[in-house]
Amino acid sequence: MDKTLRVQHLAGFGLEVPDIQVAEAFYTAFGLNAGTEDEVMHLRTDAALKNSAPSEIVVVKGAGQKRLQHLSFAVLPEDVPRFEEHLHRMGVRTVTPPFGQLRQGLWFQDPWGTWINLVPTVPHALELSAVTIEPRIDRHLWQDLRQSVRPDKLGHLLIFTPEWERSEQFFAQALGLRVSDRAVGKVSFMSGGSGVRDHHCFGLINGTHRGLQHGSFHVSSVDQVGLGGLQMHKAGFKEGFGVGRHALASNFFHYTRDPWGTWVEYYADMDKISEAWTPKDWNDLPYIWPQWAPEFWGKEMNANHEAG
């Protein structure tokens, strides 16, 4: 694959759920904006809504169980025809699914039947702000931290997949995603774009079948991560864990389980990587702290993943 032909970042994903109103209650409590048209709910961050950005989650009301419907990755507009030619050379057929009106761009299926969309998008700017500690003299910081938590972007998504190594190879070849780090035999983190970028925008977890493991949304600070967890707890969504700091990618996290058993994450302060980054295979635990958190790739996390 031409090394310059790469997806830029995760643009969104689609879910099917048994009850769209329950999904709306969960994701609006999480801090996203919901709009429904023709029985399809679009969920966006404030920034995406303001900029009319195509980045979004699309929730489609389904019959029965929750399932991952599709993945969407942002590509440069000029790369759309190049991706189409590249996929055809790979023997991958581009075809629009019945729900393809949800997004512009190319559609195709991976070897396991998951629909993938490549949407033409101007890439978002990556903010590289240094952490500063402002002296607090004659004021209470806690009084400044009482606003509602509202994520500013969709950051990454991890899916369970069989044939883990083959799946990693497919996403690297088809989309130009590059491995940023691996937990040996368990998970592969993958990055998109060029220059300095987030440690990962996508990941694959070794599992029995295709399905969503978690989606993750960026907030500005560890306080926002912790307050987000509190916000979800107060809204009645009490099953979760954090605040903690991951090992690979180093980000702060808090996870809340949605009504169908999938995790949704607030994250902040992720490692950034450049073209000079060399991926490694690791055997370390997924958390630096807290040590009491459930094993990320273990039974508790895997129990409720759905077919994709």
mmCIF file of C-alpha atoms in Angstrom, residues 13-17 27 57-61 66-70 212 258 306:
data_model
loop_
_atom_site.group_PDB
_atom_site.id
_atom_site.type_symbol
_atom_site.label_atom_id
_atom_site.label_comp_id
_atom_site.label_asym_id
_atom_site.label_seq_id
_atom_site.Cartn_x
_atom_site.Cartn_y
_atom_site.Cartn_z
ATOM 1 C CA PHE A 13 -19.646 4.109 14.196
ATOM 2 C CA GLY A 14 -23.126 2.700 13.923
ATOM 3 C CA LEU A 15 -25.095 0.724 16.465
ATOM 4 C CA GLU A 16 -28.343 -1.152 16.347
ATOM 5 C CA VAL A 17 -30.208 -1.271 19.648
ATOM 6 C CA TYR A 27 -25.757 8.954 25.553
ATOM 7 C CA ILE A 57 -22.361 7.887 16.175
ATOM 8 C CA VAL A 58 -25.417 6.680 14.337
ATOM 9 C CA VAL A 59 -27.796 4.568 16.332
ATOM 10 C CA VAL A 60 -30.266 2.562 14.282
ATOM 11 C CA LYS A 61 -33.210 0.978 16.014
ATOM 12 C CA LYS A 66 -27.556 -4.602 20.345
ATOM 13 C CA ARG A 67 -24.944 -4.986 17.615
ATOM 14 C CA LEU A 68 -22.182 -3.043 15.915
ATOM 15 C CA GLN A 69 -23.547 -2.044 12.518
ATOM 16 C CA HIS A 70 -20.606 -0.279 10.917
ATOM 17 C CA LEU A 212 -17.986 -3.686 19.999
ATOM 18 C CA ASP A 258 -24.324 0.907 28.798
ATOM 19 C CA GLU A 306 -22.350 -8.857 21.013
#
